[in-house]
Amino acid sequence: MDDPHSSYDSTGLVLVLSHDAYLSLVDRLIEANNRYYQTQTAPITDAEFDAGVRELVAFESAFPLLAHPDSPTKQVGAPPADSFSSFHHPTRLFSLNNAMSFSELTQFVQRIQKETPAAIDWALEPKIDGLAVALYYSEGELVTGATRGDGQTGEVVTSNCRTIRNLPSRLPQPLTVEVRGEVYIKKSVFARLKGDYANPRNMASGSLRQLDPRITASRELSFMGYWSNHPDCKSHIELIGWLREMGFDTPHTIPLTGDSATLHDAAIAMMNEAPNWDFESDGIVIKVNRVSLQAELGHTSRAPRWAVAYKFQTEQAMTTLESVTLQVGRTGIVTPVAHVLPVLVKGVVIRRATLHNWDHIHRLGIQVGDAVWVQRAGDVIPEIVGVAHPGHHRIPIMIPTQCPACHMPLHGVEGEVAYRCLNGGCQGQLRGKIKHFVSRDAMSIDGLGEASIDQLIQRGLVASIADLYQLTLDDIRSLDGYAEKSATQLIQAIETSKTQRLDRFIFALGIPQVGKQLAGVVASVGSMATIRETSAEAWASIPDIGEKTGHLIAGWFNNADHQQVLETLFERGVSPAPLPRVEGPLSGVVALITGTLSISRNQLETLIKAKGGMVASSLTQAVTHLIVGDNPGSKIKKAEAMIQKGHPIQLLTGRDWEAFMSMTPHQDEC
Ligand code: IVH
């Protein structure tokens, strides 16, 4: 138990305990559990508790007959303290099984996939680190709020629940339902009120279990709902929507279909957002979305079979924060970088770590000179997650006023805890732009590292991304660290990138909000010329893009500096390869538009292309559909003449085009 991994050998197999060791571990974990639930102080860490439970599970699966009846594997929490009246939950409150690695996640998915061969819809959401409660509403009125306790019997904390501001005491409809969720303390509130509590979860638990509701009220608790027995919800996503309608806050939940690798990637992406959440979280909950499948899968005595908490193997180490430097990114956002005394975390020496932003620094009360915790989790870059103890000589970390690269004044970003350099000529931003432009998912120009980019900029060889395409072999050879061969290879890589795929080129441009996936959507609209001409409204009409991003994209292409860079890139031979035609419901359709419609022509053209169709600019034999709006031109007469001659052009008049846009692949009539 001192080393949570001691029960695993080097092959990852679990070494099963002796019977005596098993019994003493059961005792220790029961004791730890009781102490935790009754006094909110944990004699062992969560990681140690989890590791212990896994050792028990291993023993109990090998020797089921020797399993102790009170083993913590069969219990969820602990019996309630005497001071509250107990409440018997009509249906048991479950815990969640953990998946601690990708292979455990895969096993979870495979177990479910065995039961149902069809593609499974999943829902992913943050795991909120708080205290589970069940809320019972009768005809819309909150009548009982009860803690989970041991899953079957909890404590009545109704008055205390009523002090939670974002927990509705009355629903907008007179429903008799149960809602379950997590009572927690926001990180920002914890920073202010923490007193002697070690972490927000202990504080949430301690605050909800106060006999005097006035004390609870002073603790500023929050609630998020994640379950209900309301019969109208057929999926978890629907349920979350319904909870919102009822006035509950909920975790941000995303639907997803795919295998365990897809789930893993989405979970990592979500986990990367964790520093921005105002609640503690130690993983992502992955749930089967469909309620009927949840019911089919059922549960064990402890946890549902349809959900898992995907926890990231995190490891923390203590070190000293030696200094903080500033870094300006390609969009001009300035971020603090922590430089720490080198320390080994999960086999890697860490020297630098992210401090995220000034809000994070302020919330954790970090100062230079402090002993801090550095954490590495999954694929995420190392981060500073807290102060272990304050240093003797502490230096506060100041909010910057000047850009570290160009020294121009910084500007606050509205609605964000960020500071931005607005100088279009800033070399720090240029460095970030080039780094992004050459990166693997963008133009994929191998062999141009950060240090070389810095030299290119400092020597005035590169002042924009377009300048990469006029570098000579001599320029590269003059940089540190290049020999003849590596310089030739780099020149070759730059040359090859000229015909990089259009979606990667769009991603490489670094348009705000346009990540890898959206770059694919943008590129699907057509050639670079079409993309540049597409209006904000037309972008906005594509469902994946929406109004805000639509304006950003059109605005980016309308900016004179960006137009100049694009022209120069094209002059220097960059000619991205268009994507293969989109397959969609309108594949094979060649449409021509005449007259005025209720949406702009640009918008309709974009929609047709996004659905796999093509848009013609004049009436030729290739045209399959003529969309006729108000005040049509002469094209309609010409088309009618062609139809007379037996040419199969379909005329779409009035609102016909709307039905046409929702056409399915094999319909040829509208
Ligand atoms: S679902 C029957 N979703 O984590 C489904 N639980 O460690 C069981 N928790 O007992 C719960 N965030 O108190 C679910 N988004 C979330 C959650 C969540 C936190 C808690 C819950 C559970 C515990 C297990």
PDB file of C-alpha atoms in Angstrom, residues 161-306:
ATOM      1  CA  CYS A 161     -29.508  21.458   0.216  1.00  0.00           C
ATOM      2  CA  ARG A 162     -31.986  24.344   0.251  1.00  0.00           C
ATOM      3  CA  THR A 163     -29.112  26.719   1.020  1.00  0.00           C
ATOM      4  CA  ILE A 164     -27.378  25.806  -2.248  1.00  0.00           C
ATOM      5  CA  ARG A 165     -28.105  28.686  -4.574  1.00  0.00           C
ATOM      6  CA  ASN A 166     -28.016  26.857  -7.888  1.00  0.00           C
ATOM      7  CA  LEU A 167     -30.068  23.910  -6.622  1.00  0.00           C
ATOM      8  CA  PRO A 168     -33.770  24.449  -7.418  1.00  0.00           C
ATOM      9  CA  SER A 169     -36.063  23.925  -4.422  1.00  0.00           C
ATOM     10  CA  ARG A 170     -38.991  23.970  -6.822  1.00  0.00           C
ATOM     11  CA  LEU A 171     -39.091  22.628 -10.373  1.00  0.00           C
ATOM     12  CA  PRO A 172     -40.851  24.542 -13.141  1.00  0.00           C
ATOM     13  CA  GLN A 173     -43.256  21.582 -13.512  1.00  0.00           C
ATOM     14  CA  PRO A 174     -45.107  19.666 -10.753  1.00  0.00           C
ATOM     15  CA  LEU A 175     -43.117  16.471 -11.269  1.00  0.00           C
ATOM     16  CA  THR A 176     -42.426  13.699  -8.800  1.00  0.00           C
ATOM     17  CA  VAL A 177     -38.883  12.706  -9.667  1.00  0.00           C
ATOM     18  CA  GLU A 178     -35.486  11.964  -8.249  1.00  0.00           C
ATOM     19  CA  VAL A 179     -32.415  13.900  -9.375  1.00  0.00           C
ATOM     20  CA  ARG A 180     -28.892  12.847  -8.512  1.00  0.00           C
ATOM     21  CA  GLY A 181     -25.765  14.864  -8.763  1.00  0.00           C
ATOM     22  CA  GLU A 182     -22.735  16.208  -7.040  1.00  0.00           C
ATOM     23  CA  VAL A 183     -22.498  18.885  -4.375  1.00  0.00           C
ATOM     24  CA  TYR A 184     -19.156  20.603  -4.720  1.00  0.00           C
ATOM     25  CA  ILE A 185     -17.208  23.741  -3.940  1.00  0.00           C
ATOM     26  CA  LYS A 186     -15.945  25.876  -6.770  1.00  0.00           C
ATOM     27  CA  LYS A 187     -12.153  26.118  -6.901  1.00  0.00           C
ATOM     28  CA  SER A 188     -12.456  29.914  -6.774  1.00  0.00           C
ATOM     29  CA  VAL A 189     -14.613  29.734  -3.627  1.00  0.00           C
ATOM     30  CA  PHE A 190     -12.286  27.192  -2.015  1.00  0.00           C
ATOM     31  CA  ALA A 191      -9.320  29.511  -2.560  1.00  0.00           C
ATOM     32  CA  ARG A 192     -11.199  32.161  -0.584  1.00  0.00           C
ATOM     33  CA  LEU A 193     -12.763  30.108   2.197  1.00  0.00           C
ATOM     34  CA  LYS A 194     -10.633  26.999   2.579  1.00  0.00           C
ATOM     35  CA  GLY A 195      -9.636  27.409   6.228  1.00  0.00           C
ATOM     36  CA  ASP A 196      -8.202  24.087   7.409  1.00  0.00           C
ATOM     37  CA  TYR A 197      -9.725  21.938   4.685  1.00  0.00           C
ATOM     38  CA  ALA A 198      -7.193  20.048   2.573  1.00  0.00           C
ATOM     39  CA  ASN A 199      -9.177  20.128  -0.660  1.00  0.00           C
ATOM     40  CA  PRO A 200     -12.531  21.260  -2.094  1.00  0.00           C
ATOM     41  CA  ARG A 201     -14.111  17.802  -1.804  1.00  0.00           C
ATOM     42  CA  ASN A 202     -13.432  17.560   1.924  1.00  0.00           C
ATOM     43  CA  MET A 203     -14.779  21.033   2.333  1.00  0.00           C
ATOM     44  CA  ALA A 204     -17.948  20.244   0.325  1.00  0.00           C
ATOM     45  CA  SER A 205     -18.567  17.144   2.392  1.00  0.00           C
ATOM     46  CA  GLY A 206     -17.824  18.886   5.689  1.00  0.00           C
ATOM     47  CA  SER A 207     -20.054  21.817   4.765  1.00  0.00           C
ATOM     48  CA  LEU A 208     -23.058  19.803   3.658  1.00  0.00           C
ATOM     49  CA  ARG A 209     -22.875  17.713   6.792  1.00  0.00           C
ATOM     50  CA  GLN A 210     -23.242  20.665   9.168  1.00  0.00           C
ATOM     51  CA  LEU A 211     -26.130  20.462  11.608  1.00  0.00           C
ATOM     52  CA  ASP A 212     -26.662  24.198  11.364  1.00  0.00           C
ATOM     53  CA  PRO A 213     -27.820  25.152   7.825  1.00  0.00           C
ATOM     54  CA  ARG A 214     -26.543  28.704   8.382  1.00  0.00           C
ATOM     55  CA  ILE A 215     -23.011  27.334   8.415  1.00  0.00           C
ATOM     56  CA  THR A 216     -23.720  25.393   5.233  1.00  0.00           C
ATOM     57  CA  ALA A 217     -25.087  28.544   3.603  1.00  0.00           C
ATOM     58  CA  SER A 218     -21.904  30.449   4.438  1.00  0.00           C
ATOM     59  CA  ARG A 219     -19.832  27.861   2.574  1.00  0.00           C
ATOM     60  CA  GLU A 220     -21.188  28.714  -0.889  1.00  0.00           C
ATOM     61  CA  LEU A 221     -21.768  25.187  -2.138  1.00  0.00           C
ATOM     62  CA  SER A 222     -22.798  24.414  -5.719  1.00  0.00           C
ATOM     63  CA  PHE A 223     -24.638  21.506  -7.324  1.00  0.00           C
ATOM     64  CA  MET A 224     -24.476  19.789 -10.701  1.00  0.00           C
ATOM     65  CA  GLY A 225     -27.018  17.186 -11.756  1.00  0.00           C
ATOM     66  CA  TYR A 226     -26.087  14.108 -13.830  1.00  0.00           C
ATOM     67  CA  TRP A 227     -28.912  11.602 -13.383  1.00  0.00           C
ATOM     68  CA  SER A 228     -32.676  11.385 -12.955  1.00  0.00           C
ATOM     69  CA  ASN A 229     -35.366   8.742 -13.148  1.00  0.00           C
ATOM     70  CA  HIS A 230     -37.553  11.050 -15.248  1.00  0.00           C
ATOM     71  CA  PRO A 231     -39.150   8.642 -17.744  1.00  0.00           C
ATOM     72  CA  ASP A 232     -39.219  10.996 -20.742  1.00  0.00           C
ATOM     73  CA  CYS A 233     -35.460  10.984 -21.237  1.00  0.00           C
ATOM     74  CA  LYS A 234     -34.390   8.259 -23.628  1.00  0.00           C
ATOM     75  CA  SER A 235     -30.708   9.129 -23.607  1.00  0.00           C
ATOM     76  CA  HIS A 236     -28.176  10.672 -21.258  1.00  0.00           C
ATOM     77  CA  ILE A 237     -27.802  13.669 -23.580  1.00  0.00           C
ATOM     78  CA  GLU A 238     -31.585  14.203 -23.460  1.00  0.00           C
ATOM     79  CA  LEU A 239     -31.474  13.838 -19.711  1.00  0.00           C
ATOM     80  CA  ILE A 240     -28.818  16.535 -19.375  1.00  0.00           C
ATOM     81  CA  GLY A 241     -30.950  18.825 -21.571  1.00  0.00           C
ATOM     82  CA  TRP A 242     -33.987  18.121 -19.419  1.00  0.00           C
ATOM     83  CA  LEU A 243     -32.056  18.820 -16.209  1.00  0.00           C
ATOM     84  CA  ARG A 244     -31.074  22.194 -17.642  1.00  0.00           C
ATOM     85  CA  GLU A 245     -34.702  22.937 -18.474  1.00  0.00           C
ATOM     86  CA  MET A 246     -35.545  22.138 -14.881  1.00  0.00           C
ATOM     87  CA  GLY A 247     -33.036  24.736 -13.733  1.00  0.00           C
ATOM     88  CA  PHE A 248     -30.068  22.531 -12.787  1.00  0.00           C
ATOM     89  CA  ASP A 249     -26.473  23.166 -13.680  1.00  0.00           C
ATOM     90  CA  THR A 250     -24.999  20.104 -15.354  1.00  0.00           C
ATOM     91  CA  PRO A 251     -21.556  19.009 -16.479  1.00  0.00           C
ATOM     92  CA  HIS A 252     -20.705  19.801 -20.096  1.00  0.00           C
ATOM     93  CA  THR A 253     -21.597  16.553 -21.843  1.00  0.00           C
ATOM     94  CA  ILE A 254     -20.637  15.543 -25.382  1.00  0.00           C
ATOM     95  CA  PRO A 255     -22.116  12.756 -27.525  1.00  0.00           C
ATOM     96  CA  LEU A 256     -19.694  10.495 -29.369  1.00  0.00           C
ATOM     97  CA  THR A 257     -19.700   7.314 -31.442  1.00  0.00           C
ATOM     98  CA  GLY A 258     -16.528   5.339 -31.913  1.00  0.00           C
ATOM     99  CA  ASP A 259     -14.064   2.833 -30.534  1.00  0.00           C
ATOM    100  CA  SER A 260     -11.970   3.083 -27.396  1.00  0.00           C
ATOM    101  CA  ALA A 261      -9.259   5.071 -29.208  1.00  0.00           C
ATOM    102  CA  THR A 262     -11.839   7.678 -30.202  1.00  0.00           C
ATOM    103  CA  LEU A 263     -13.139   7.785 -26.640  1.00  0.00           C
ATOM    104  CA  HIS A 264      -9.603   8.094 -25.291  1.00  0.00           C
ATOM    105  CA  ASP A 265      -8.769  11.002 -27.622  1.00  0.00           C
ATOM    106  CA  ALA A 266     -11.979  12.823 -26.777  1.00  0.00           C
ATOM    107  CA  ALA A 267     -11.426  12.220 -23.061  1.00  0.00           C
ATOM    108  CA  ILE A 268      -7.862  13.586 -23.273  1.00  0.00           C
ATOM    109  CA  ALA A 269      -9.102  16.640 -25.171  1.00  0.00           C
ATOM    110  CA  MET A 270     -11.731  17.175 -22.470  1.00  0.00           C
ATOM    111  CA  MET A 271      -9.235  16.650 -19.672  1.00  0.00           C
ATOM    112  CA  ASN A 272      -7.008  19.324 -21.211  1.00  0.00           C
ATOM    113  CA  GLU A 273      -9.793  21.761 -20.431  1.00  0.00           C
ATOM    114  CA  ALA A 274      -9.780  20.842 -16.732  1.00  0.00           C
ATOM    115  CA  PRO A 275      -7.637  23.801 -15.615  1.00  0.00           C
ATOM    116  CA  ASN A 276     -10.381  26.095 -16.936  1.00  0.00           C
ATOM    117  CA  TRP A 277     -13.145  24.351 -14.975  1.00  0.00           C
ATOM    118  CA  ASP A 278     -14.170  25.932 -11.722  1.00  0.00           C
ATOM    119  CA  PHE A 279     -14.483  22.544 -10.037  1.00  0.00           C
ATOM    120  CA  GLU A 280     -12.042  19.796  -9.147  1.00  0.00           C
ATOM    121  CA  SER A 281     -12.100  16.775 -11.411  1.00  0.00           C
ATOM    122  CA  ASP A 282     -10.002  13.645 -11.507  1.00  0.00           C
ATOM    123  CA  GLY A 283     -11.267  12.072 -14.690  1.00  0.00           C
ATOM    124  CA  ILE A 284     -13.867  11.816 -17.388  1.00  0.00           C
ATOM    125  CA  VAL A 285     -17.048   9.773 -17.004  1.00  0.00           C
ATOM    126  CA  ILE A 286     -17.838   7.757 -20.116  1.00  0.00           C
ATOM    127  CA  LYS A 287     -21.453   6.593 -20.257  1.00  0.00           C
ATOM    128  CA  VAL A 288     -23.587   4.564 -22.630  1.00  0.00           C
ATOM    129  CA  ASN A 289     -25.913   7.217 -23.989  1.00  0.00           C
ATOM    130  CA  ARG A 290     -29.082   5.207 -24.630  1.00  0.00           C
ATOM    131  CA  VAL A 291     -31.130   4.632 -21.461  1.00  0.00           C
ATOM    132  CA  SER A 292     -32.596   1.351 -22.790  1.00  0.00           C
ATOM    133  CA  LEU A 293     -29.089  -0.047 -23.311  1.00  0.00           C
ATOM    134  CA  GLN A 294     -28.082   1.166 -19.838  1.00  0.00           C
ATOM    135  CA  ALA A 295     -30.981  -0.841 -18.435  1.00  0.00           C
ATOM    136  CA  GLU A 296     -29.997  -3.917 -20.444  1.00  0.00           C
ATOM    137  CA  LEU A 297     -26.419  -3.755 -19.172  1.00  0.00           C
ATOM    138  CA  GLY A 298     -27.502  -3.241 -15.555  1.00  0.00           C
ATOM    139  CA  HIS A 299     -25.042  -3.040 -12.681  1.00  0.00           C
ATOM    140  CA  THR A 300     -22.979  -4.993 -10.189  1.00  0.00           C
ATOM    141  CA  SER A 301     -23.508  -4.577  -6.448  1.00  0.00           C
ATOM    142  CA  ARG A 302     -21.293  -1.512  -6.502  1.00  0.00           C
ATOM    143  CA  ALA A 303     -21.412   0.193  -9.884  1.00  0.00           C
ATOM    144  CA  PRO A 304     -23.259   0.364 -13.192  1.00  0.00           C
ATOM    145  CA  ARG A 305     -21.862  -1.686 -16.085  1.00  0.00           C
ATOM    146  CA  TRP A 306     -22.699   1.094 -18.539  1.00  0.00           C
TER     147      TRP A 306
END
